[in-house]
Coordinates of C-alpha atoms in Angstrom, one line a residue:
M1 CA -35.6 6.3 7.2
S2 CA -37.5 3.1 8.0
I3 CA -35.9 -0.2 8.9
T4 CA -37.0 -1.5 5.5
N5 CA -35.4 1.4 3.6
F6 CA -32.2 1.0 5.5
A7 CA -32.0 -2.8 4.8
V8 CA -32.8 -2.1 1.1
R9 CA -30.0 0.4 0.9
V10 CA -27.5 -2.0 2.5
A11 CA -28.6 -4.8 0.1
C12 CA -28.3 -2.5 -2.9
A13 CA -24.8 -1.5 -1.8
V14 CA -23.7 -5.1 -1.4
T15 CA -25.3 -6.1 -4.7
L16 CA -23.5 -3.2 -6.5
L17 CA -20.1 -4.4 -5.0
L18 CA -20.8 -7.9 -6.2
A19 CA -21.9 -6.7 -9.7
L20 CA -18.9 -4.5 -10.1
H21 CA -16.5 -7.2 -9.1
G22 CA -18.1 -9.7 -11.4
T23 CA -18.1 -7.5 -14.6
A24 CA -16.1 -9.1 -17.4
R25 CA -13.2 -7.1 -18.7
A26 CA -13.0 -6.3 -22.5
D27 CA -9.7 -8.2 -22.9
D28 CA -11.3 -11.3 -21.3
V29 CA -14.1 -11.2 -23.9
D30 CA -11.6 -10.8 -26.7
A31 CA -9.6 -13.8 -25.5
Q32 CA -12.7 -15.9 -25.0
T33 CA -14.1 -15.1 -28.4
A34 CA -10.8 -15.8 -30.1
W35 CA -10.5 -19.1 -28.3
R36 CA -14.1 -20.1 -29.3
L37 CA -13.5 -19.3 -33.0
L38 CA -10.3 -21.3 -33.0
D39 CA -12.2 -24.2 -31.6
Y40 CA -14.8 -23.9 -34.4
I41 CA -12.0 -23.9 -37.0
A42 CA -10.6 -27.0 -35.5
V43 CA -13.9 -28.8 -35.6
D44 CA -15.6 -27.4 -38.8
Y45 CA -12.7 -27.0 -41.2
A46 CA -13.0 -30.7 -42.2
G47 CA -16.5 -29.9 -43.5
A48 CA -15.1 -27.2 -45.8
V49 CA -12.0 -28.8 -47.3
E50 CA -11.2 -32.4 -48.3
H51 CA -8.0 -33.5 -50.0
G52 CA -6.9 -30.0 -50.8
K53 CA -10.3 -29.0 -52.4
I54 CA -13.2 -26.9 -51.2
V55 CA -16.3 -29.1 -50.7
S56 CA -18.4 -26.3 -49.3
E57 CA -18.0 -22.7 -50.4
S58 CA -20.1 -21.3 -47.5
E59 CA -18.2 -23.3 -44.9
Y60 CA -14.8 -22.3 -46.4
A61 CA -15.8 -18.7 -46.4
E62 CA -16.7 -19.0 -42.8
Q63 CA -13.3 -20.5 -41.9
V64 CA -11.5 -17.6 -43.6
E65 CA -13.7 -15.1 -41.8
F66 CA -13.3 -16.8 -38.4
A67 CA -9.5 -16.8 -38.8
A68 CA -9.5 -13.1 -39.7
T69 CA -11.6 -12.4 -36.6
V70 CA -9.2 -14.3 -34.4
A71 CA -6.4 -12.2 -35.7
A72 CA -8.3 -9.0 -35.0
R73 CA -9.3 -10.1 -31.5
I74 CA -5.8 -11.2 -30.5
G75 CA -4.5 -7.9 -32.0
A76 CA -6.8 -6.0 -29.6
L77 CA -5.5 -7.8 -26.5
P78 CA -3.3 -5.9 -24.0
E79 CA 0.5 -6.0 -24.5
H80 CA 2.1 -9.3 -23.6
P81 CA 5.4 -10.9 -24.5
A82 CA 3.5 -13.8 -26.1
R83 CA 1.2 -11.7 -28.2
A84 CA 3.6 -11.4 -31.1
D85 CA 4.0 -15.2 -31.2
L86 CA 0.2 -15.6 -31.1
L87 CA -0.3 -13.2 -34.0
G88 CA 2.4 -15.2 -35.9
G89 CA 0.5 -18.4 -35.2
V90 CA -2.7 -16.8 -36.5
A91 CA -0.9 -15.8 -39.7
Q92 CA 0.3 -19.4 -40.2
L93 CA -3.2 -20.7 -39.6
Q94 CA -4.6 -18.3 -42.2
A95 CA -1.9 -19.4 -44.6
A96 CA -2.8 -23.0 -44.1
I97 CA -6.5 -22.3 -44.7
A98 CA -5.6 -20.3 -47.8
R99 CA -3.7 -23.1 -49.3
K100 CA -6.5 -25.6 -48.3
A101 CA -4.2 -27.6 -46.0
D102 CA -5.2 -31.0 -44.6
A103 CA -8.0 -30.8 -42.0
A104 CA -5.9 -32.6 -39.4
Q105 CA -3.1 -30.1 -39.8
V106 CA -5.4 -27.1 -39.4
A107 CA -7.1 -28.7 -36.4
T108 CA -3.7 -29.2 -34.7
Q109 CA -2.6 -25.6 -35.4
A110 CA -5.9 -24.2 -34.2
R111 CA -5.9 -26.2 -30.9
A112 CA -2.3 -25.4 -30.2
L113 CA -3.0 -21.7 -30.8
G114 CA -6.0 -21.9 -28.5
A115 CA -3.9 -23.5 -25.7
A116 CA -1.2 -20.8 -26.1
L117 CA -3.8 -18.1 -26.0
L118 CA -5.3 -19.3 -22.7
A119 CA -1.8 -19.6 -21.2
A120 CA -1.0 -16.0 -22.1
Y121 CA -4.4 -14.5 -21.3
P122 CA -5.9 -16.7 -18.5
V123 CA -9.7 -16.7 -18.4
A124 CA -12.3 -18.8 -16.5
V125 CA -12.3 -22.2 -18.1
A126 CA -14.3 -24.3 -15.6
P127 CA -17.5 -23.9 -13.5
A128 CA -17.0 -22.5 -10.0
R129 CA -19.1 -25.4 -8.6
T130 CA -20.4 -28.8 -9.7
P131 CA -22.9 -28.3 -12.6
D132 CA -26.6 -29.1 -11.8
L133 CA -27.6 -31.5 -14.5
A134 CA -31.3 -31.4 -13.6
L135 CA -31.1 -27.6 -14.1
G136 CA -29.4 -28.2 -17.5
T137 CA -32.2 -30.5 -18.6
R138 CA -34.9 -28.0 -17.7
L139 CA -33.1 -25.1 -19.4
Y140 CA -32.5 -27.2 -22.5
A141 CA -36.2 -28.0 -22.8
Q142 CA -37.1 -24.3 -22.3
Q143 CA -34.4 -22.6 -24.4
C144 CA -33.0 -25.1 -26.9
A145 CA -35.3 -28.0 -27.8
S146 CA -37.4 -26.0 -30.3
C147 CA -34.4 -25.7 -32.6
H148 CA -32.1 -28.5 -31.7
G149 CA -34.8 -31.1 -30.9
A150 CA -35.8 -32.7 -27.6
N151 CA -33.1 -35.3 -27.9
G152 CA -30.5 -33.1 -29.6
D153 CA -31.0 -34.5 -33.1
G154 CA -31.2 -31.0 -34.7
H155 CA -34.9 -31.5 -35.8
G156 CA -36.8 -29.3 -33.4
S157 CA -40.1 -27.8 -34.4
A158 CA -38.5 -24.5 -35.5
A159 CA -35.5 -26.1 -37.3
A160 CA -36.9 -26.3 -40.8
A161 CA -37.1 -22.5 -41.0
L162 CA -33.5 -21.9 -40.0
S163 CA -30.5 -21.6 -42.2
P164 CA -27.9 -22.9 -41.5
A165 CA -29.6 -25.8 -39.8
P166 CA -29.2 -26.2 -36.0
I167 CA -26.4 -28.4 -34.8
A168 CA -27.2 -32.0 -34.0
F169 CA -25.8 -32.6 -30.6
D170 CA -26.3 -36.3 -30.9
D171 CA -23.8 -36.4 -33.8
A172 CA -21.0 -38.6 -32.2
A173 CA -18.3 -37.6 -34.7
R174 CA -18.8 -33.9 -34.1
A175 CA -19.3 -34.3 -30.3
R176 CA -15.9 -36.1 -30.1
Q177 CA -14.3 -32.9 -31.4
R178 CA -16.0 -30.5 -29.0
S179 CA -14.9 -29.6 -25.5
L180 CA -17.3 -28.5 -22.8
L181 CA -15.6 -25.2 -22.7
A182 CA -16.3 -24.7 -26.4
L183 CA -20.0 -25.5 -25.7
Y184 CA -20.1 -23.1 -22.8
Q185 CA -18.5 -20.3 -24.9
T186 CA -21.0 -20.9 -27.7
I187 CA -23.9 -20.8 -25.3
T188 CA -22.6 -17.6 -23.8
Q189 CA -21.8 -15.6 -27.0
G190 CA -23.8 -17.3 -29.7
V191 CA -22.6 -17.9 -33.3
D192 CA -22.3 -14.9 -35.7
G193 CA -24.1 -15.4 -39.0
T194 CA -26.5 -18.0 -37.7
S195 CA -29.7 -18.1 -35.7
M196 CA -27.9 -19.2 -32.6
P197 CA -28.2 -16.4 -30.1
G198 CA -26.0 -15.8 -27.0
F199 CA -27.4 -16.6 -23.6
A200 CA -25.3 -14.2 -21.5
Q201 CA -28.5 -13.3 -19.6
L202 CA -28.3 -16.7 -18.0
S203 CA -26.2 -17.1 -14.9
N204 CA -22.7 -18.6 -15.1
D205 CA -24.0 -21.8 -13.3
E206 CA -27.0 -22.1 -15.7
R207 CA -24.7 -21.8 -18.8
W208 CA -22.4 -24.5 -17.5
A209 CA -25.3 -26.7 -16.6
L210 CA -26.5 -26.4 -20.2
A211 CA -23.1 -27.1 -21.6
F212 CA -22.8 -30.3 -19.6
H213 CA -26.3 -31.4 -20.6
V214 CA -25.6 -30.8 -24.3
G215 CA -22.1 -32.4 -24.0
Q216 CA -23.6 -35.8 -23.0
L217 CA -26.3 -36.1 -25.6
A218 CA -24.1 -37.9 -28.1
F219 CA -23.1 -40.7 -25.7
A220 CA -25.2 -43.7 -24.7
P221 CA -26.0 -44.8 -21.1
A222 CA -24.1 -48.0 -21.8
Q223 CA -20.9 -46.0 -22.5
A224 CA -21.3 -44.1 -19.2
A225 CA -21.8 -47.4 -17.3
K226 CA -18.6 -48.7 -18.9
G227 CA -16.8 -45.4 -18.1
E228 CA -17.8 -45.7 -14.4
T229 CA -16.2 -49.1 -14.2
L230 CA -13.0 -48.0 -15.9
W231 CA -12.8 -44.8 -13.8
H232 CA -12.9 -46.5 -10.5
A233 CA -10.6 -49.3 -11.6
D234 CA -7.8 -47.3 -13.3
A235 CA -5.9 -44.7 -11.2
S236 CA -4.1 -43.5 -14.3
L237 CA -7.3 -42.3 -15.8
R238 CA -8.2 -40.3 -12.7
A239 CA -4.7 -38.8 -12.8
R240 CA -5.3 -37.6 -16.4
I241 CA -8.5 -35.8 -15.5
P242 CA -8.1 -34.6 -11.9
D243 CA -10.7 -31.8 -11.8
L244 CA -13.5 -30.0 -13.7
K245 CA -11.0 -27.7 -15.3
A246 CA -9.2 -30.6 -17.0
L247 CA -12.6 -32.1 -18.0
T248 CA -14.0 -28.9 -19.6
Q249 CA -11.0 -28.4 -21.8
L250 CA -10.7 -32.0 -22.9
T251 CA -12.0 -33.3 -26.2
P252 CA -12.7 -37.1 -26.6
A253 CA -10.7 -37.0 -29.9
T254 CA -7.6 -35.7 -28.1
F255 CA -8.1 -38.1 -25.2
E256 CA -8.3 -40.9 -27.7
T257 CA -4.6 -40.5 -28.6
E258 CA -3.7 -41.4 -25.0
V259 CA -6.2 -44.1 -24.1
G260 CA -7.9 -45.3 -27.2
A261 CA -11.3 -44.4 -28.7
S262 CA -13.5 -46.8 -26.8
T263 CA -12.0 -45.8 -23.4
A264 CA -12.0 -42.1 -24.2
D265 CA -15.7 -42.1 -25.2
A266 CA -16.7 -44.2 -22.1
I267 CA -14.8 -41.9 -19.7
T268 CA -16.2 -38.8 -21.4
A269 CA -19.8 -40.2 -21.2
W270 CA -19.3 -41.0 -17.4
L271 CA -17.8 -37.7 -16.3
R272 CA -20.1 -35.5 -18.4
S273 CA -23.1 -37.2 -16.9
H274 CA -21.6 -37.4 -13.4
P275 CA -19.4 -34.2 -12.9
D276 CA -19.8 -34.6 -9.1
T277 CA -17.2 -37.4 -9.5
L278 CA -14.6 -34.7 -9.8
Q279 CA -15.8 -32.6 -6.8
P280 CA -12.6 -31.6 -5.1
K281 CA -12.1 -32.5 -1.4
A282 CA -11.8 -29.5 0.9
G283 CA -10.7 -27.0 -1.8
A284 CA -8.1 -29.1 -3.5
G285 CA -9.1 -27.7 -6.9
T286 CA -8.7 -24.1 -5.8
L287 CA -5.3 -24.8 -4.2
A288 CA -4.2 -26.2 -7.6
L289 CA -5.3 -22.9 -9.0
A290 CA -3.2 -21.1 -6.4
H291 CA -0.1 -23.0 -7.5
E292 CA -0.9 -22.2 -11.1
R293 CA -1.5 -18.5 -10.6
L294 CA 1.7 -18.1 -8.5
A295 CA 3.7 -19.7 -11.3
Q296 CA 2.1 -17.4 -13.9
S297 CA 2.7 -14.4 -11.6
L298 CA 6.4 -15.1 -11.4
A299 CA 6.6 -15.6 -15.1
A300 CA 4.9 -12.3 -15.8
Y301 CA 7.3 -10.5 -13.3
R302 CA 10.3 -12.0 -15.1
E303 CA 8.9 -10.7 -18.4
G304 CA 8.7 -7.2 -16.9
D305 CA 4.9 -7.0 -16.5
R306 CA 4.7 -6.1 -12.8
R307 CA 1.0 -5.1 -13.1
K308 CA 0.0 -8.5 -14.4
A309 CA 2.2 -10.2 -11.9
N310 CA 0.4 -8.4 -9.1
Q311 CA -3.0 -9.3 -10.6
L312 CA -2.1 -12.9 -10.8
A313 CA -0.7 -12.9 -7.3
L314 CA -3.9 -11.4 -6.0
S315 CA -5.9 -14.1 -8.0
A316 CA -3.7 -16.8 -6.4
Y317 CA -5.0 -15.7 -3.0
L318 CA -8.6 -14.6 -3.7
D319 CA -9.5 -17.4 -6.2
G320 CA -7.0 -20.1 -5.1
F321 CA -6.5 -19.9 -1.4
E322 CA -9.2 -17.7 0.2
P323 CA -12.1 -20.1 -0.6
I324 CA -10.5 -22.8 1.7
E325 CA -9.6 -20.4 4.5
P326 CA -12.6 -21.3 6.7
T327 CA -11.9 -25.0 6.4
L328 CA -8.1 -24.6 7.0
A329 CA -8.8 -22.4 10.0
A330 CA -10.7 -25.3 11.6
H331 CA -7.7 -27.6 11.0
D332 CA -4.6 -25.5 11.4
G333 CA -5.0 -21.9 12.3
D334 CA -1.2 -21.3 12.5
L335 CA -0.7 -22.6 9.0
L336 CA -3.4 -20.3 7.7
T337 CA -1.7 -17.3 9.3
R338 CA 1.7 -18.3 7.7
V339 CA 0.1 -18.6 4.3
E340 CA -1.6 -15.3 4.6
S341 CA 1.6 -13.6 5.7
A342 CA 3.6 -15.2 2.9
M343 CA 1.0 -14.2 0.3
A344 CA 1.1 -10.5 1.5
A345 CA 4.9 -10.6 1.5
Y346 CA 5.0 -11.8 -2.1
R347 CA 2.7 -9.1 -3.3
S348 CA 4.7 -6.5 -1.3
G349 CA 7.9 -7.8 -3.0
I350 CA 6.3 -7.3 -6.4
A351 CA 5.3 -3.7 -5.5
E352 CA 8.7 -2.9 -4.3
G353 CA 10.5 -4.4 -7.3
E354 CA 12.4 -7.1 -5.6
D355 CA 14.9 -9.2 -7.6
A356 CA 13.2 -12.0 -9.5
T357 CA 15.4 -14.6 -7.7
V358 CA 14.1 -13.4 -4.3
L359 CA 10.5 -13.6 -5.6
A360 CA 11.2 -17.1 -6.9
Q361 CA 12.2 -18.1 -3.4
R362 CA 9.0 -16.6 -2.0
V363 CA 7.0 -18.6 -4.6
A364 CA 8.8 -21.8 -3.7
S365 CA 8.1 -21.2 0.0
L366 CA 4.4 -20.5 -0.8
D367 CA 4.2 -23.7 -2.8
G368 CA 5.5 -25.6 0.2
L369 CA 2.9 -23.9 2.5
I370 CA 0.1 -24.6 0.1
G371 CA 1.2 -28.2 -0.2
A372 CA 1.1 -28.4 3.6
S373 CA -2.4 -26.9 3.4
E374 CA -3.4 -29.6 1.0
A375 CA -2.0 -32.3 3.3
A376 CA -3.9 -30.8 6.3
L377 CA -7.2 -30.7 4.3
A378 CA -6.7 -34.2 3.0
G379 CA -6.8 -35.5 6.6
G380 CA -10.6 -35.1 6.6
S381 CA -12.8 -33.2 9.0
G382 CA -11.2 -34.4 12.1
G383 CA -14.3 -36.0 13.5
Q384 CA -17.2 -34.8 15.7
L385 CA -15.0 -33.1 18.3
A386 CA -13.2 -31.0 15.7
S387 CA -16.4 -29.8 14.1
F388 CA -17.9 -29.0 17.6
L389 CA -14.8 -27.0 18.7
G390 CA -14.4 -25.3 15.3
A391 CA -18.0 -24.1 15.2
A392 CA -17.9 -22.9 18.9
T393 CA -14.5 -21.1 18.5
I394 CA -15.6 -19.4 15.3
L395 CA -18.9 -18.1 16.7
L396 CA -17.2 -16.9 20.0
R397 CA -14.4 -15.2 18.1
E398 CA -16.7 -13.4 15.6
G399 CA -19.5 -12.7 18.0
L400 CA -17.6 -11.3 20.9
E401 CA -16.6 -8.0 19.1
A402 CA -20.2 -7.3 18.0
L403 CA -21.5 -8.3 21.5
L404 CA -19.3 -5.8 23.3
I405 CA -20.5 -2.9 21.1
V406 CA -24.2 -3.9 21.3
V407 CA -24.2 -4.4 25.0
A408 CA -22.4 -1.1 25.6
M409 CA -25.1 0.7 23.7
I410 CA -27.9 -1.0 25.6
A411 CA -26.2 -0.3 28.9
F412 CA -25.8 3.3 27.9
L413 CA -29.5 3.7 27.1
R414 CA -30.5 2.1 30.4
K415 CA -28.1 4.5 32.3
A416 CA -29.7 7.4 30.5
E417 CA -33.2 6.1 31.4
R418 CA -34.2 5.9 27.7
V419 CA -35.3 2.3 27.6
E420 CA -37.7 3.1 24.8
V421 CA -34.8 3.7 22.4
V422 CA -33.3 0.2 23.2
R423 CA -35.7 -1.2 20.5
Y424 CA -33.7 0.5 17.8
V425 CA -30.5 -1.3 19.0
H426 CA -32.5 -4.6 19.1
G427 CA -33.9 -3.9 15.7
G428 CA -30.4 -3.4 14.3
W429 CA -28.8 -6.6 15.5
I430 CA -32.0 -8.7 14.7
G431 CA -32.1 -7.1 11.3
A432 CA -28.4 -8.1 10.8
L433 CA -29.2 -11.7 11.7
L434 CA -32.0 -11.7 9.2
A435 CA -29.8 -10.1 6.5
G436 CA -27.2 -12.7 7.3
G437 CA -29.7 -15.5 6.7
L438 CA -30.6 -13.9 3.3
T439 CA -26.9 -13.7 2.5
W440 CA -26.5 -17.3 3.2
A441 CA -29.5 -18.2 1.0
A442 CA -28.2 -16.0 -1.8
A443 CA -24.7 -17.4 -1.6
T444 CA -26.1 -21.0 -1.6
W445 CA -28.7 -20.8 -4.4
L446 CA -28.4 -17.5 -6.3
I447 CA -24.9 -16.1 -6.5
E448 CA -21.3 -17.0 -5.7
I449 CA -19.7 -14.6 -3.2
S450 CA -16.2 -14.2 -4.5
G451 CA -13.1 -13.7 -2.4
A452 CA -12.8 -10.1 -3.4
S453 CA -16.5 -9.4 -2.6
R454 CA -16.1 -11.0 0.8
E455 CA -13.0 -8.9 1.6
L456 CA -14.6 -5.7 0.3
T457 CA -17.7 -6.2 2.4
E458 CA -15.6 -6.9 5.5
G459 CA -13.2 -4.1 4.8
F460 CA -15.6 -1.3 4.2
G461 CA -17.8 -2.5 7.0
S462 CA -14.9 -2.5 9.5
V463 CA -13.5 0.9 8.4
F464 CA -17.0 2.5 8.6
A465 CA -17.7 1.0 12.0
A466 CA -14.3 2.2 13.3
L467 CA -15.1 5.7 12.2
V468 CA -18.4 5.6 14.1
L469 CA -16.8 4.1 17.2
V470 CA -14.2 6.9 17.3
S471 CA -16.9 9.5 17.5
V472 CA -18.9 7.4 20.0
G473 CA -15.8 6.8 22.2
I474 CA -14.9 10.5 22.3
W475 CA -18.5 11.4 23.1
M476 CA -18.6 8.9 26.0
H477 CA -15.3 10.0 27.3
G478 CA -16.6 13.6 27.4
K479 CA -19.5 12.5 29.6
A480 CA -17.3 10.6 32.1
Q481 CA -17.7 13.4 34.7
A482 CA -20.9 13.1 36.7
D483 CA -21.8 16.8 36.6
H484 CA -21.3 16.8 32.8
W485 CA -23.6 13.8 32.5
Q486 CA -26.3 15.4 34.6
R487 CA -26.1 18.6 32.6
Y488 CA -26.4 16.6 29.4
I489 CA -29.4 14.7 30.7
R490 CA -31.2 18.0 31.6
E491 CA -30.4 19.9 28.5
K492 CA -30.1 17.5 25.5
M493 CA -31.1 14.0 26.3
S494 CA -34.7 14.5 25.4
S495 CA -33.9 15.3 21.8
A496 CA -30.5 13.6 21.3
L497 CA -32.0 10.1 21.1
S498 CA -34.9 10.8 18.9
G499 CA -35.1 10.7 15.2
R500 CA -31.7 10.7 13.5
S501 CA -29.6 9.6 16.6
A502 CA -31.8 6.7 17.3
W503 CA -31.4 5.5 13.7
L504 CA -27.7 5.9 14.1
L505 CA -27.8 3.4 16.9
F506 CA -29.8 1.1 14.7
G507 CA -27.3 1.4 11.9
L508 CA -24.3 0.9 14.1
A509 CA -25.9 -2.3 15.7
F510 CA -26.8 -3.6 12.2
L511 CA -23.3 -2.9 10.7
V512 CA -21.2 -4.4 13.4
V513 CA -23.3 -7.5 13.8
Y514 CA -23.8 -8.1 10.0
R515 CA -20.0 -7.8 9.5
E516 CA -19.5 -10.7 12.0
V517 CA -22.5 -12.7 10.7
F518 CA -21.2 -12.4 7.2
E519 CA -17.9 -13.9 8.0
T520 CA -19.3 -16.5 10.4
I521 CA -21.7 -17.8 7.6
L522 CA -18.7 -18.4 5.3
F523 CA -16.9 -20.3 8.0
F524 CA -19.9 -22.4 8.9
A525 CA -20.7 -23.2 5.2
A526 CA -17.1 -24.7 4.9
L527 CA -17.6 -26.7 8.1
W528 CA -21.0 -28.0 7.1
S529 CA -19.6 -29.3 3.8
Q530 CA -17.3 -31.6 5.8
G531 CA -20.2 -33.5 7.4
N532 CA -20.7 -33.8 11.2
G533 CA -23.5 -31.2 10.9
A534 CA -25.0 -32.2 14.3
A535 CA -21.7 -31.6 16.1
M536 CA -21.3 -28.2 14.3
L537 CA -24.8 -27.2 15.4
A538 CA -24.0 -28.3 18.9
G539 CA -20.9 -26.2 18.9
A540 CA -22.7 -23.1 17.6
G541 CA -25.5 -23.6 20.1
S542 CA -23.0 -23.9 23.0
A543 CA -21.2 -20.7 21.9
S544 CA -24.6 -18.9 21.6
V545 CA -25.4 -19.8 25.2
L546 CA -22.0 -18.6 26.4
L547 CA -22.4 -15.3 24.5
A548 CA -25.8 -14.8 26.0
L549 CA -24.4 -15.4 29.5
I550 CA -21.6 -12.9 28.8
A551 CA -24.1 -10.3 27.7
M552 CA -26.3 -10.8 30.8
G553 CA -23.2 -10.5 33.0
M554 CA -22.0 -7.4 31.4
L555 CA -25.5 -5.7 31.6
R556 CA -25.8 -6.7 35.2
F557 CA -22.3 -5.4 36.1
S558 CA -22.9 -2.1 34.2
R559 CA -25.9 -1.3 36.4
R560 CA -23.7 -1.3 39.5
L561 CA -21.1 1.0 38.0
P562 CA -21.2 4.7 38.9
I563 CA -22.0 6.9 35.9
A564 CA -18.5 8.4 35.6
T565 CA -16.8 5.0 35.8
F566 CA -19.3 3.4 33.3
F567 CA -18.6 6.1 30.7
R568 CA -14.9 6.1 31.2
W569 CA -14.7 2.3 30.8
S570 CA -17.1 2.4 27.8
A571 CA -15.1 5.1 26.1
W572 CA -11.9 3.1 26.4
L573 CA -13.7 -0.1 25.2
M574 CA -15.0 1.8 22.1
A575 CA -11.5 3.2 21.5
V576 CA -9.9 -0.2 21.6
L577 CA -12.5 -1.7 19.3
A578 CA -12.1 1.2 16.9
V579 CA -8.4 0.6 16.6
V580 CA -8.9 -3.1 16.1
L581 CA -11.5 -2.6 13.4
A582 CA -9.4 0.0 11.6
G583 CA -6.6 -2.6 11.3
K584 CA -8.9 -5.4 10.2
G585 CA -10.7 -3.2 7.7
V586 CA -7.5 -2.0 6.0
A587 CA -6.2 -5.6 6.0
A588 CA -9.3 -6.9 4.3
L589 CA -9.0 -4.1 1.7
Q590 CA -5.4 -5.2 1.1
E591 CA -6.5 -8.7 0.5
A592 CA -9.1 -7.5 -2.0
G593 CA -6.4 -5.6 -3.9
M594 CA -7.8 -2.1 -3.1
V595 CA -4.9 -1.0 -0.8
G596 CA -1.2 -1.7 -1.3
V597 CA 0.9 -3.9 0.8
T598 CA 4.2 -2.7 2.3
Q599 CA 5.7 -5.1 4.8
L600 CA 6.6 -3.9 8.3
S601 CA 8.4 -6.8 10.1
V602 CA 8.6 -5.1 13.5
V603 CA 4.8 -5.4 13.9
P604 CA 3.5 -8.9 14.9
R605 CA 0.6 -10.5 13.2
L606 CA -2.2 -10.8 15.7
G607 CA -5.5 -10.9 13.7
L608 CA -7.6 -11.0 16.9
F609 CA -6.3 -7.5 17.8
G610 CA -6.2 -6.1 14.3
L611 CA -2.4 -6.2 14.2
F612 CA -0.8 -7.0 10.8
P613 CA 2.8 -6.5 9.7
T614 CA 2.2 -3.9 7.1
V615 CA 2.7 -0.1 6.9
Q616 CA -0.9 0.6 5.8
T617 CA -2.7 -1.3 8.6
T618 CA -0.3 0.1 11.2
L619 CA -0.8 3.7 9.9
A620 CA -4.6 3.3 9.9
Q621 CA -4.5 2.1 13.5
A622 CA -2.0 4.9 14.5
L623 CA -4.3 7.6 12.9
T624 CA -7.3 6.1 14.7
L625 CA -5.5 6.1 18.0
L626 CA -4.2 9.7 17.4
A627 CA -7.8 10.9 16.7
L628 CA -9.1 9.2 19.9
L629 CA -6.3 10.6 22.1
A630 CA -6.8 14.1 20.6
G631 CA -10.5 13.8 21.3
F632 CA -9.9 12.6 24.9
A633 CA -7.4 15.5 25.4
W634 CA -9.9 18.0 24.2
N635 CA -12.5 16.6 26.6
R636 CA -10.1 16.9 29.5
R637 CA -9.2 20.5 28.5
G638 CA -12.9 21.3 28.4
T639 CA -13.4 19.8 31.9
Q640 CA -10.5 21.9 33.3
H641 CA -11.9 25.1 31.8
A642 CA -15.4 24.3 33.2

């Protein structure tokens, strides 16, 4: 296998994990479709019925059909205590449409039903990052202008041949009834019975960028300028729309009831054309999601749905807290450890069926810890010194593990007088650095690496590396006797480090270094977003120099060691690292939700050594240690017989 093929296989494996994790569930699609149709009913019913009479037969038939589809979609959703009420609400909506009720009443019923639907079956309702409006403009020109017109007036070059006619996005009355979430859902799924196709082939970021572009077409620049002044002058307005999630679900018509039509339109125009205004500081938005998911998890547990309670608890960590871990680690590592422990204890309590009152106390404690995290992050980056120390500490911590393994392999090859094979080890760690650079580029411009994908990558990488290190450690221990080593050199060395074994060294070097590079990139990205980039680079550079000096010292020291001593020490080093990685790997898989969590309070939480207070991580480390001791005992027995 060539280096290129190996890298391609690794990339394919990582891509597959990301793709599997990002696949939408069928119940999510049903909930999203039902919500989108309810939004259409709220907006379009007024064009079908006026004063109790049908004014458009085709529009009215569409409203009846949409309501029936909503009933079918909600009926197909998984069991939930609120589903019966949702179906009852749909029946009331259908009855109102059948008796040709007032448009305001139908719109109120449809919007209330949509809000209840999202509360019972939470789905993604906001972009993961600030939408790129320039990208939205380009995509609109390429994909939409031919039908909807360059300025959104509905008179594109292909519009005349379409029936029904394309929507005019510059229609202010209609735009005031539509939320950005509704536009996003329409772009994603299309509209049945019309020429409007779905654009699910576009990335999530691209669809949100399009929704924001379309959502601002009905508002004038003068309105946006007025909105900017109002936004910065009135704190109450900022409190009403604290983040992108609130903005995407808000319609100007609803907002009008709180602040008046003129203010609602101005604020909408400003925020839709400047979504970066709502960019959260240091993960505040995701921490709000953590609070929300924990509350939903506790509610689901009280309703008897332990499976959903566990899913929401996992989401509270992966989607709400995990994204800010790197930043919080640079501010308050002890607080980070306490939150992680409390999150694990809460999930363990759900799995063990603890009393709801006890779990409520756990959630209250977590809310307090998350609040403390918000306060820590609100304090800013901490200045140049904090960025320097944060970057240096992170690189030293993540790089030392990989350095120990790589240096041990290089020292071993030099002892064996097989210097020509060292290039495989160098190829492995250099390839890992290059792959890390590609990962950073992909995470920045192409995809979003979710919390679960990150934990899966770290978890599987650590477990696999631990398994390899167990075999390497046992092998090195077996060669600790000088006569055994000399015999091995004479009989096997000429073939053992050719072909497959040499590529094994390449693969091990690649794996252990890429695992650390992957995590370091995520930490550095968080630090970079705080500013003080020069200080961060200086810290990383200082840590790199220190790691290089450590590597040189270890290699020089290893040359002076007798063969037997070198292999004995190397064997125990590999053994210790295997036990550490086994614990870290299982802990990462627990955080991704693939392995259960059973608390074990007698074990301290020392992440640096792979120690975590759970039965699963402790058992993994115990089994790893048992395998190593058994291998070492077998080696000693063989030596005695010899």
